[in-house]
PDB file of C-alpha atoms and ligand atoms in Angstrom:
ATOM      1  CA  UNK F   1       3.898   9.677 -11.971  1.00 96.00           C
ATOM      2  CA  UNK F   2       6.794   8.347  -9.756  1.00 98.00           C
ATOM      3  CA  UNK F   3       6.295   5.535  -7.692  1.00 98.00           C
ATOM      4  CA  UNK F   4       8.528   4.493  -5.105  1.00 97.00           C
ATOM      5  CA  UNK F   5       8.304   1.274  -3.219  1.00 97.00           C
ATOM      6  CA  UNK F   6       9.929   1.729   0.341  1.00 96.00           C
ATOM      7  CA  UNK F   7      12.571  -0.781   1.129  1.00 93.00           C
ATOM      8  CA  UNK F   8      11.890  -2.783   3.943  1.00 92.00           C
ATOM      9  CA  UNK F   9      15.257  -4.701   5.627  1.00 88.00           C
ATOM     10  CA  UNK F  10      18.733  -3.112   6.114  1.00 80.00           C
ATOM     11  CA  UNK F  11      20.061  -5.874   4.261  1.00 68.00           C
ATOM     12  CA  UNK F  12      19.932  -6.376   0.167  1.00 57.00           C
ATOM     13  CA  UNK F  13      18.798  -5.189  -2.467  1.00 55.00           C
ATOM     14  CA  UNK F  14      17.149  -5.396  -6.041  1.00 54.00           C
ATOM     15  CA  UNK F  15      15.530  -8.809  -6.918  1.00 53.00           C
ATOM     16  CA  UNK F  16      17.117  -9.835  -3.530  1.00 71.00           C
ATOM     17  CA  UNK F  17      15.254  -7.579  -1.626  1.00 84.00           C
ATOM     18  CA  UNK F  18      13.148  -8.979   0.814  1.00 92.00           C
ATOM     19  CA  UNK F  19       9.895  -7.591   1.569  1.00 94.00           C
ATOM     20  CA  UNK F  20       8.604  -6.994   5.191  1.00 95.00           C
ATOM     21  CA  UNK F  21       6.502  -4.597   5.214  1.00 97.00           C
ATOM     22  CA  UNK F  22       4.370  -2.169   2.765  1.00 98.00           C
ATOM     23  CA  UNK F  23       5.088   1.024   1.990  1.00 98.00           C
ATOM     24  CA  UNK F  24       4.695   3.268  -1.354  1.00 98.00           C
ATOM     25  CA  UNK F  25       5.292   6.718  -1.691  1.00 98.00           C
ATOM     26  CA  UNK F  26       3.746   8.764  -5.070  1.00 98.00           C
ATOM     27  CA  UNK F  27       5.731  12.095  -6.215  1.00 97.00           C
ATOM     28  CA  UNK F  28       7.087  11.982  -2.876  1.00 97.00           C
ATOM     29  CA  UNK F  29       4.305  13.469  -1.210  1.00 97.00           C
ATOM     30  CA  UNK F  30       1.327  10.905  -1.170  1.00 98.00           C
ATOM     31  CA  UNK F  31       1.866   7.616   0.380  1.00 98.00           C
ATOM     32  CA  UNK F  32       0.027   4.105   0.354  1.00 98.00           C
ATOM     33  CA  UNK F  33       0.578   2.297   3.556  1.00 98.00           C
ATOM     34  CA  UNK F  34       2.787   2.564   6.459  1.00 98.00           C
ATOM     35  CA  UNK F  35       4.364  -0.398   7.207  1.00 98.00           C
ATOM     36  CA  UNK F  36       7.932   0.568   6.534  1.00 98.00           C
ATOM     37  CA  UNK F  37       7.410   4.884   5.870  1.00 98.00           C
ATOM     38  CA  UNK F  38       8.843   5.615   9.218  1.00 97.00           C
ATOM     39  CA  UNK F  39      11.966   4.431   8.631  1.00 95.00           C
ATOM     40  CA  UNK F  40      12.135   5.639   4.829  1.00 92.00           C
ATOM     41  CA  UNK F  41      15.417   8.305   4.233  1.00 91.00           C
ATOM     42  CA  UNK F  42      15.363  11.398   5.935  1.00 94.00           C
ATOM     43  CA  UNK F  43      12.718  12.889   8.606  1.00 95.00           C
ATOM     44  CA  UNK F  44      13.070  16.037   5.996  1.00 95.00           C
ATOM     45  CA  UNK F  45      11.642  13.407   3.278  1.00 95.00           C
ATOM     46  CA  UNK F  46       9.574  12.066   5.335  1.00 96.00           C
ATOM     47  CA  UNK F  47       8.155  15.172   5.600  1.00 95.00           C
ATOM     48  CA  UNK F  48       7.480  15.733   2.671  1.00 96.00           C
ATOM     49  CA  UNK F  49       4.854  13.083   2.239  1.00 97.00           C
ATOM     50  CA  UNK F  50       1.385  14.940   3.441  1.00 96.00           C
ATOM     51  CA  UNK F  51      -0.985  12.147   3.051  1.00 98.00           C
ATOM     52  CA  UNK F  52      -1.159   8.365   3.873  1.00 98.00           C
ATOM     53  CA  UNK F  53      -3.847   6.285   2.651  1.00 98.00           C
ATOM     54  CA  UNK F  54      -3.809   2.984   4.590  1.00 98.00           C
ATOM     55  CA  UNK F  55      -5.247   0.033   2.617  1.00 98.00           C
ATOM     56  CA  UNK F  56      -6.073  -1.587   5.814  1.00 98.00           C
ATOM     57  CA  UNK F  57      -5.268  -2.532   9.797  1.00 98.00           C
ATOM     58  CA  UNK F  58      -2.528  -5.161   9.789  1.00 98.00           C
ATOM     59  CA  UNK F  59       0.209  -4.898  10.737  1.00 98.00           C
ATOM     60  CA  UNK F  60       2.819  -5.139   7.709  1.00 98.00           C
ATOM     61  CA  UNK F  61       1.168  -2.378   6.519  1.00 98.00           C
ATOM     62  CA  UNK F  62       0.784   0.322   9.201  1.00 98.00           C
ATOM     63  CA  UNK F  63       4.329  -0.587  11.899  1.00 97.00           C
ATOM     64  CA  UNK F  64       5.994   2.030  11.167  1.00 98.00           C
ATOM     65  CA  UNK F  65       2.978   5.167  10.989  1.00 98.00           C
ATOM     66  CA  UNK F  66       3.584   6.557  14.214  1.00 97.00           C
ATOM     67  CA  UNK F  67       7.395   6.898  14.098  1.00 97.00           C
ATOM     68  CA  UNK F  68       6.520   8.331  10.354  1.00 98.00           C
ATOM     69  CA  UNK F  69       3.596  11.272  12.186  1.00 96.00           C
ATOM     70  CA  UNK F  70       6.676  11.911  14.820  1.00 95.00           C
ATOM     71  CA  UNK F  71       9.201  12.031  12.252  1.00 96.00           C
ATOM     72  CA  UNK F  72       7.116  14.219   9.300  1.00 96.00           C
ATOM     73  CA  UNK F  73       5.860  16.353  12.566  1.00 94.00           C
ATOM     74  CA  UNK F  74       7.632  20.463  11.058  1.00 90.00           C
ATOM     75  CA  UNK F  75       5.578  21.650  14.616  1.00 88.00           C
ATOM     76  CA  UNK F  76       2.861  24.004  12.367  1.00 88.00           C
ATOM     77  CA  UNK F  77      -0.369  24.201  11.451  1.00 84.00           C
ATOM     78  CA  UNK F  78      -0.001  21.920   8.498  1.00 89.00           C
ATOM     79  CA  UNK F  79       0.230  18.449   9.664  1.00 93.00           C
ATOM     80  CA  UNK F  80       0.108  14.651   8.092  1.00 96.00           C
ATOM     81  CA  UNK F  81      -3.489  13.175   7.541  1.00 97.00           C
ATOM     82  CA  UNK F  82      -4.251   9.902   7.440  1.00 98.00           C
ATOM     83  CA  UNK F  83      -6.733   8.384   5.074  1.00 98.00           C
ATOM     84  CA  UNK F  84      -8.229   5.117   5.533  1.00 98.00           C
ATOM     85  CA  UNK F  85     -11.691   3.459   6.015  1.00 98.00           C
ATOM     86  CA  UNK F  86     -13.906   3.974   8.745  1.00 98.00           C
ATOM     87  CA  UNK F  87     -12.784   0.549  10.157  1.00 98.00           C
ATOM     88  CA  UNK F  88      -9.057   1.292   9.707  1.00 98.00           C
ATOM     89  CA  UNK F  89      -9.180   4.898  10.844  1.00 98.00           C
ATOM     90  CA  UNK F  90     -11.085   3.193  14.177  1.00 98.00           C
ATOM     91  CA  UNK F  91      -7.895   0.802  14.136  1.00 97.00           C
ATOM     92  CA  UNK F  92      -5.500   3.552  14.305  1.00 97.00           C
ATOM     93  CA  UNK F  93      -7.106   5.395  17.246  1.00 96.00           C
ATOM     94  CA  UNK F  94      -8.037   2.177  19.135  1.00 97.00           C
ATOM     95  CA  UNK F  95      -4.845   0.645  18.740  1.00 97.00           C
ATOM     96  CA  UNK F  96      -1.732   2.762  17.868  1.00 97.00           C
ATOM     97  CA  UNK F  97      -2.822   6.315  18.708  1.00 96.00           C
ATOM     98  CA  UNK F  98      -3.988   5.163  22.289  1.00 96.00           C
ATOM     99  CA  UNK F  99      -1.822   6.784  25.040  1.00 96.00           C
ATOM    100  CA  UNK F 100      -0.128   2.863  25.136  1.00 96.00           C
ATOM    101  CA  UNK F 101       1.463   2.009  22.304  1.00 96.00           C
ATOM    102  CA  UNK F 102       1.981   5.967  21.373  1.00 96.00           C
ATOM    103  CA  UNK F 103       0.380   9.193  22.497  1.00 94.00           C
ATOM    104  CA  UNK F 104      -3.171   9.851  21.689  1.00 95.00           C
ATOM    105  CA  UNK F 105      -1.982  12.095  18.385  1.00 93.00           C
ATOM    106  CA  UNK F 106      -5.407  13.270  17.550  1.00 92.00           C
ATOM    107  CA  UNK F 107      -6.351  14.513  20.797  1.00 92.00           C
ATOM    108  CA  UNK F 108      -3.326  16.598  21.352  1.00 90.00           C
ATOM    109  CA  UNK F 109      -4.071  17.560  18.022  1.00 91.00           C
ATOM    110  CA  UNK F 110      -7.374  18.657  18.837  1.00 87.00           C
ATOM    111  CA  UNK F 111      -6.249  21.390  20.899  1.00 81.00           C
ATOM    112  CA  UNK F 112      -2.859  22.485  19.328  1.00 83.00           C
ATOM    113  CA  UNK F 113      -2.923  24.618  16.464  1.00 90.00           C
ATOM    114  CA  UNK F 114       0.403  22.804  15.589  1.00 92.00           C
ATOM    115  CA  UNK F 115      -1.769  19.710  15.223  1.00 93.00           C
ATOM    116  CA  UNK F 116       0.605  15.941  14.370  1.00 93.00           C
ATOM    117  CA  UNK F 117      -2.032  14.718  12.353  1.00 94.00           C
ATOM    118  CA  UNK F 118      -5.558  14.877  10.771  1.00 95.00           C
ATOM    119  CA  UNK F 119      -7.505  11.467   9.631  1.00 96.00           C
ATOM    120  CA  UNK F 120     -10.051  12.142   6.662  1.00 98.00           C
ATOM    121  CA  UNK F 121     -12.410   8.921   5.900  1.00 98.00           C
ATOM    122  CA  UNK F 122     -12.121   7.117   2.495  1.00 98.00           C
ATOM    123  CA  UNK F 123     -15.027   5.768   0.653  1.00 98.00           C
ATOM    124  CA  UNK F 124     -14.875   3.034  -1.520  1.00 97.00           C
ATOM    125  CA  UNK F 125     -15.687   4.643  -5.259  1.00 93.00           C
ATOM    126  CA  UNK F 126     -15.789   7.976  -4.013  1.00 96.00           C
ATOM    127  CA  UNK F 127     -12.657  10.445  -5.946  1.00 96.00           C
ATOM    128  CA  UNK F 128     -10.677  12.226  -3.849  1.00 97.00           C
ATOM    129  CA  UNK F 129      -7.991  14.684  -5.227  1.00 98.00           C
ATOM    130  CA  UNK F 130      -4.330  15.073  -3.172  1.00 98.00           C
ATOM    131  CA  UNK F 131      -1.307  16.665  -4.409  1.00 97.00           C
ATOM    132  CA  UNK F 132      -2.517  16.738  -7.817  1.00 97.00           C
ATOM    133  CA  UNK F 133      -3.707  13.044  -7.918  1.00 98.00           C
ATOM    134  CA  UNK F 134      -7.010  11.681  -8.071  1.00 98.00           C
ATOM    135  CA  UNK F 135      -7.458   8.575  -6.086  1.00 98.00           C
ATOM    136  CA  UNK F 136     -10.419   6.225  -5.998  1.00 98.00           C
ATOM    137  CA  UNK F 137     -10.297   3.177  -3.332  1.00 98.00           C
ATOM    138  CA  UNK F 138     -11.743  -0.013  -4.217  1.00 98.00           C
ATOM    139  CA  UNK F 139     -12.921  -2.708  -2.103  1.00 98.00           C
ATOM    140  CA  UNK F 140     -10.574  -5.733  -1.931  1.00 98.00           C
ATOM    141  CA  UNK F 141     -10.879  -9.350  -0.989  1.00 98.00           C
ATOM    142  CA  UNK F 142      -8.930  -9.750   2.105  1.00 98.00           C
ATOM    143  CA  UNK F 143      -9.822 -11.119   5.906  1.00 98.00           C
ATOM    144  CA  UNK F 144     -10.257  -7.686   7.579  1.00 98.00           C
ATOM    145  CA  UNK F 145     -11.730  -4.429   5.331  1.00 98.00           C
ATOM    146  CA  UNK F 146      -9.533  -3.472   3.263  1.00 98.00           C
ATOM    147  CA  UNK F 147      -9.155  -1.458  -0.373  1.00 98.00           C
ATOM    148  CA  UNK F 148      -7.013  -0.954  -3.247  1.00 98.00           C
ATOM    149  CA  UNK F 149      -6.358   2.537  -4.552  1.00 98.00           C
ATOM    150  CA  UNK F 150      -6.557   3.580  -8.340  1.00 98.00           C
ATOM    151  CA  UNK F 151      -4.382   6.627  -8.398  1.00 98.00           C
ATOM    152  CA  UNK F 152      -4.448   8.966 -12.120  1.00 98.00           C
ATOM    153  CA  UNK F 153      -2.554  11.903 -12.605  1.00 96.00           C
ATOM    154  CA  UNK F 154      -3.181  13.694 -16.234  1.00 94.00           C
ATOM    155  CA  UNK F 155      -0.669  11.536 -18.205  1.00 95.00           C
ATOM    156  CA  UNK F 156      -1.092   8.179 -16.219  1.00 97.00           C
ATOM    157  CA  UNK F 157      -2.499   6.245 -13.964  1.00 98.00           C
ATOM    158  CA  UNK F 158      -1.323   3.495 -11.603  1.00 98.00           C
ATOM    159  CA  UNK F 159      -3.047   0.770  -9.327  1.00 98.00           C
ATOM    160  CA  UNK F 160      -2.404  -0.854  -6.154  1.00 98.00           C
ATOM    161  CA  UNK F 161      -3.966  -4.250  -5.592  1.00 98.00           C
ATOM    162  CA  UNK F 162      -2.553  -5.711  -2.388  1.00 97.00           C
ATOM    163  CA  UNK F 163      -3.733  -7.429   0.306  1.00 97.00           C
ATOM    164  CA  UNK F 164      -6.442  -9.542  -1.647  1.00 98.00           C
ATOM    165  CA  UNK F 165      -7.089 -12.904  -2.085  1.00 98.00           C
ATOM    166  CA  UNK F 166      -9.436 -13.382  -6.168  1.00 98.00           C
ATOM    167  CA  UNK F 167     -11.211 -10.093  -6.912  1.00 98.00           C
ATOM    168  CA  UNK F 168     -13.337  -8.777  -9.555  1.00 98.00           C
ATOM    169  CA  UNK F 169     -14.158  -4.815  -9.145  1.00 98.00           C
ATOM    170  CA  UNK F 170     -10.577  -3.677  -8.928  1.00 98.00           C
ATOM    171  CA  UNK F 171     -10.500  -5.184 -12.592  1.00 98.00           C
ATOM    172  CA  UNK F 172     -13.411  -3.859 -14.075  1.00 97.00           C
ATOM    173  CA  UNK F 173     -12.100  -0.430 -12.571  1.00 97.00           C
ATOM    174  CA  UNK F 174      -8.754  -1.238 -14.450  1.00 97.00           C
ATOM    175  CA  UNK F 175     -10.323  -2.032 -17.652  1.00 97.00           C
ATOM    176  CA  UNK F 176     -12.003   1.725 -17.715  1.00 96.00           C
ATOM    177  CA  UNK F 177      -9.055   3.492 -16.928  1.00 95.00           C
ATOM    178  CA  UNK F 178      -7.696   5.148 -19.824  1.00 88.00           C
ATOM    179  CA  UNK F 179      -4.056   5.873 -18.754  1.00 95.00           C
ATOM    180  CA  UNK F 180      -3.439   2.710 -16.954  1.00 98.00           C
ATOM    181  CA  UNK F 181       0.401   2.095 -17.089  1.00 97.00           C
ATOM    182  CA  UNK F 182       0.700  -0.420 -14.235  1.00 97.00           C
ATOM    183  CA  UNK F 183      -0.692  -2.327 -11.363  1.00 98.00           C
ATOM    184  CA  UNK F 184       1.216  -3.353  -8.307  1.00 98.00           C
ATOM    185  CA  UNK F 185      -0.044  -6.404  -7.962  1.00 98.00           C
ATOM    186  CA  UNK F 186       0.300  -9.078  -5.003  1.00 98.00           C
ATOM    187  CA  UNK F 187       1.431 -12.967  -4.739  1.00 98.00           C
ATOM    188  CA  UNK F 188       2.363 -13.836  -1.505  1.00 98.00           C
ATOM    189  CA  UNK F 189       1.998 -17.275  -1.289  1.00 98.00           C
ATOM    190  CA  UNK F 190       3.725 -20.376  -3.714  1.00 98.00           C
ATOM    191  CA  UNK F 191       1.355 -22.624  -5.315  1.00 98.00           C
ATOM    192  CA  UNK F 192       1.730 -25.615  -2.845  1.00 98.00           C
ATOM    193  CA  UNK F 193       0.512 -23.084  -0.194  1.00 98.00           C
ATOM    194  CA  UNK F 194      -2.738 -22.731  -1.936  1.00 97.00           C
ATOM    195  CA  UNK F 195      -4.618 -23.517   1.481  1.00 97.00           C
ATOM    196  CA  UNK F 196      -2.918 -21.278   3.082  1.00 97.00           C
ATOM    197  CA  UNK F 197      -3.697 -18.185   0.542  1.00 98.00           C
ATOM    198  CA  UNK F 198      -7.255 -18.685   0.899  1.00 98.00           C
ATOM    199  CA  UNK F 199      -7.799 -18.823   4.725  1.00 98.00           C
ATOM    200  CA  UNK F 200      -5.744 -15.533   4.593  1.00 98.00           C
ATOM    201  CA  UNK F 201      -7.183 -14.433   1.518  1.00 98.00           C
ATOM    202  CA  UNK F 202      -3.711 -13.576  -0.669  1.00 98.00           C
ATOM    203  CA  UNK F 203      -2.931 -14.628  -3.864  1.00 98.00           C
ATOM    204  CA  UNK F 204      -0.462 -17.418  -5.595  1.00 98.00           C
ATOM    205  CA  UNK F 205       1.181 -17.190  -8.849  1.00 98.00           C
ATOM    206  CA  UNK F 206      -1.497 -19.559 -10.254  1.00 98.00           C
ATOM    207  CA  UNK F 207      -4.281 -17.084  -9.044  1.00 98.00           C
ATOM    208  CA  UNK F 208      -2.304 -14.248 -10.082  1.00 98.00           C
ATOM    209  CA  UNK F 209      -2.160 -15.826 -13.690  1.00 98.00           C
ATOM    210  CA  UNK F 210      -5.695 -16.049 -13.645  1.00 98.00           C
ATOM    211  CA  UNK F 211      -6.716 -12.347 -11.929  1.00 98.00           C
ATOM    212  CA  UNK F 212      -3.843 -11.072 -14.610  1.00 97.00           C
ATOM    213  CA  UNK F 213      -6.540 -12.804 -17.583  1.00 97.00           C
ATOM    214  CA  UNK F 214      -9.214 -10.571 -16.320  1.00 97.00           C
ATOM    215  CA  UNK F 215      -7.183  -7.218 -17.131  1.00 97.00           C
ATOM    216  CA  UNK F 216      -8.032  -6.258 -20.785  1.00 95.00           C
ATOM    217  CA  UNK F 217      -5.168  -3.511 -21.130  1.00 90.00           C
ATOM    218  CA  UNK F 218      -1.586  -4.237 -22.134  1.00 90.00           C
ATOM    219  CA  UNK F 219      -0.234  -2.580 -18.991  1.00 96.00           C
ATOM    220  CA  UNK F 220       2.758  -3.493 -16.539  1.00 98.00           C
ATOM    221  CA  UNK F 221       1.927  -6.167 -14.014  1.00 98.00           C
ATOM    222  CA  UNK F 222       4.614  -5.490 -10.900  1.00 98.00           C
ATOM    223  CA  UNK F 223       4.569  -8.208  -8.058  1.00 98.00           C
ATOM    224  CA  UNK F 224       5.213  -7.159  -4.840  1.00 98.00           C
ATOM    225  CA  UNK F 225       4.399  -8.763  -1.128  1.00 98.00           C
ATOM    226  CA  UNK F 226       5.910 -12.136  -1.615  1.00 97.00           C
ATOM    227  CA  UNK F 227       6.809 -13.538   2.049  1.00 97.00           C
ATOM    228  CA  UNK F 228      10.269 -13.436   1.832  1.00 94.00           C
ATOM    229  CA  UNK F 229      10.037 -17.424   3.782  1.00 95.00           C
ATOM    230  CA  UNK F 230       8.566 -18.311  -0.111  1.00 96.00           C
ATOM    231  CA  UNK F 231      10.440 -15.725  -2.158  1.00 95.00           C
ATOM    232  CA  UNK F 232      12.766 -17.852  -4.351  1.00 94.00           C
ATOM    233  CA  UNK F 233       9.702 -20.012  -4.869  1.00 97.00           C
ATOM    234  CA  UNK F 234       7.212 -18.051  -5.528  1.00 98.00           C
ATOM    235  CA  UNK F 235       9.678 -15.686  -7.940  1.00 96.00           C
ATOM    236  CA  UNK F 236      10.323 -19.024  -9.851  1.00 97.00           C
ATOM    237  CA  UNK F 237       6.269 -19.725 -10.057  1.00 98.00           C
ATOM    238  CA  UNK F 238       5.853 -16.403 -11.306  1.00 98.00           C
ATOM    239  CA  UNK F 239       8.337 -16.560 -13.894  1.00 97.00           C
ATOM    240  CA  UNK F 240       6.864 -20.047 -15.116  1.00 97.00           C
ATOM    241  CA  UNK F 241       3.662 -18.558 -16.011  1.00 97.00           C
ATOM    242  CA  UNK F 242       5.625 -17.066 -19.166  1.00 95.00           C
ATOM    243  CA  UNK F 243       3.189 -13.626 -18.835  1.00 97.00           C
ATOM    244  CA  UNK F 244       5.617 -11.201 -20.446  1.00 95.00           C
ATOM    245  CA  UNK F 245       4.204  -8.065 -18.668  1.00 96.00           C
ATOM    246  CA  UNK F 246       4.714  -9.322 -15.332  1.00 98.00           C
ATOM    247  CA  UNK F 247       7.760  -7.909 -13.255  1.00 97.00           C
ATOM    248  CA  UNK F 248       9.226  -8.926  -9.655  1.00 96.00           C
ATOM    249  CA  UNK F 249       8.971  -5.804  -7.961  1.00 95.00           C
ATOM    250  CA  UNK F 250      12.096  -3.532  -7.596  1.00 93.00           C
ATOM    251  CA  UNK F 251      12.719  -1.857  -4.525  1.00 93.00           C
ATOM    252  CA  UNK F 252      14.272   2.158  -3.944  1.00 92.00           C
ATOM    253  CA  UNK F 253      14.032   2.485  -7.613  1.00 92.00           C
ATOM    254  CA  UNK F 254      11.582   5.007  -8.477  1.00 96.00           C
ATOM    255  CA  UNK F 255       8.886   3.643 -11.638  1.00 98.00           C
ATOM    256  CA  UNK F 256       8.479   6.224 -13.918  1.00 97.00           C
ATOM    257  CA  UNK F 257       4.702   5.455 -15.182  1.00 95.00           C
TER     258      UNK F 257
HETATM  259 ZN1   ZN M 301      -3.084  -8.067   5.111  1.00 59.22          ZN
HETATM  260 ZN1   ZN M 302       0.250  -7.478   3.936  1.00 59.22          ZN
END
């Protein structure tokens, strides 16, 4: 499984990268979040991813999806779908796809049969198969509804763990995954910020040390969403902890998992 996390600023790169927004793309054709996809290489790449599954409504994580539905538009009967919670899908339609902030997608879609995009509901602990992946979403810990996603292919299998504040299921969904190579794992806050985490229900390297304790499988632990305001801090917390499986996320770079 490849795993690409989208870059999200014009300006640097590797360990200096500074993360705005959330976007992964898996293979290049399934993608987790939005918040950065639009403006990921080429429309004809772009294109090539056929399914989004949002994690949830804010904003970080879904800017850029409808530039990304314009730009993976090919004008056929194939088309992007969107996969997301009830209360995210609602979100989209409400909010973005609303004749105000874009076009109403879904109900020009509706009556083209060269539709711009579908939306398909995900249930937490239901399986769903795409592109040769089966994904299961997981409920998080976060202040609006939001999930996780554990995604297997038949050698590996990956999961994404981001927005959440301390969480138990994801873990014990972990722990019976056979293939587990990684988890993409959040800390957005420093330590001194504690307060701050829990009113908006993320995670700081000290939490992160202790959600890391509940994983029973030697597997890759890859940080991502630090607020770039904290990011030197919060790099240096997260190195203190002196867990040798944990990684600051890379950015561009595909994983190989
Ligand atoms: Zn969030
Ligand atoms: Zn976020």
């Amino acid at each position: 499984m490849k795993v690409t996390l989208v870059p999200s600023t014009v300006a640097g790169s590797g360990p200096e990268h500074f993360q705005f927004a959330s976007s992964t793309v898996i293979n290049g054709t399934v993608a987790i979040d939005a918040g950065c996809l639009g403006y990921f290489c080429s429309p004809e790449q772009q294109a090539r991813v056929r399914h989004v599954l949002l994690t949830h409504s804010h904003a970080d994580h879904i800017a850029s999806l409808p530039i990304f539905v314009e730009n993976a538009y090919e004008g056929n009967s194939e088309c992007v779908t969107i996969h997301g919670t009830e209360e995210v899908l609602e979100c989209c339609q409400r909010d973005l796809f609303n004749e105000r902030i874009w076009p109403d997608f879904l109900a020009l879609s509706a009556r083209n049969d060269k539709p711009f995009l579908r939306m398909s509901r995900v249930v937490p602990g239901q399986t769903l198969t795409l592109e040769g992946l089966r994904i299961r979403a997981v409920n998080l810990n976060h202040v609006v509804p939001t999930v996780g996603y554990l995604v297997a292919d038949d050698h590996s299998a990956a999961a994404f763990v981001s927005d959440t504040g301390p969480t138990e299921e994801v873990w014990e969904l972990a722990n019976a995954t056979p293939n587990l190579k990684g988890v993409f794992l959040e800390a957005t806050f420093p330590n001194e910020m504690e307060w701050l985490a829990a009113v908006s229900r993320h995670l700081t390297p000290l939490q992160v040390a202790h959600e890391v304790k509940k994983l029973k499988r030697p597997v890759r632990i890859i940080i991502t969403h630090i607020k770039p305001r904290y990011q030197k801090q919060v790099i240096a917390e997260l190195q203190g902890l002196g867990i040798p499986s944990l990684e600051i996320a890379q950015f561009g770079v595909p994983y190989t998992l």
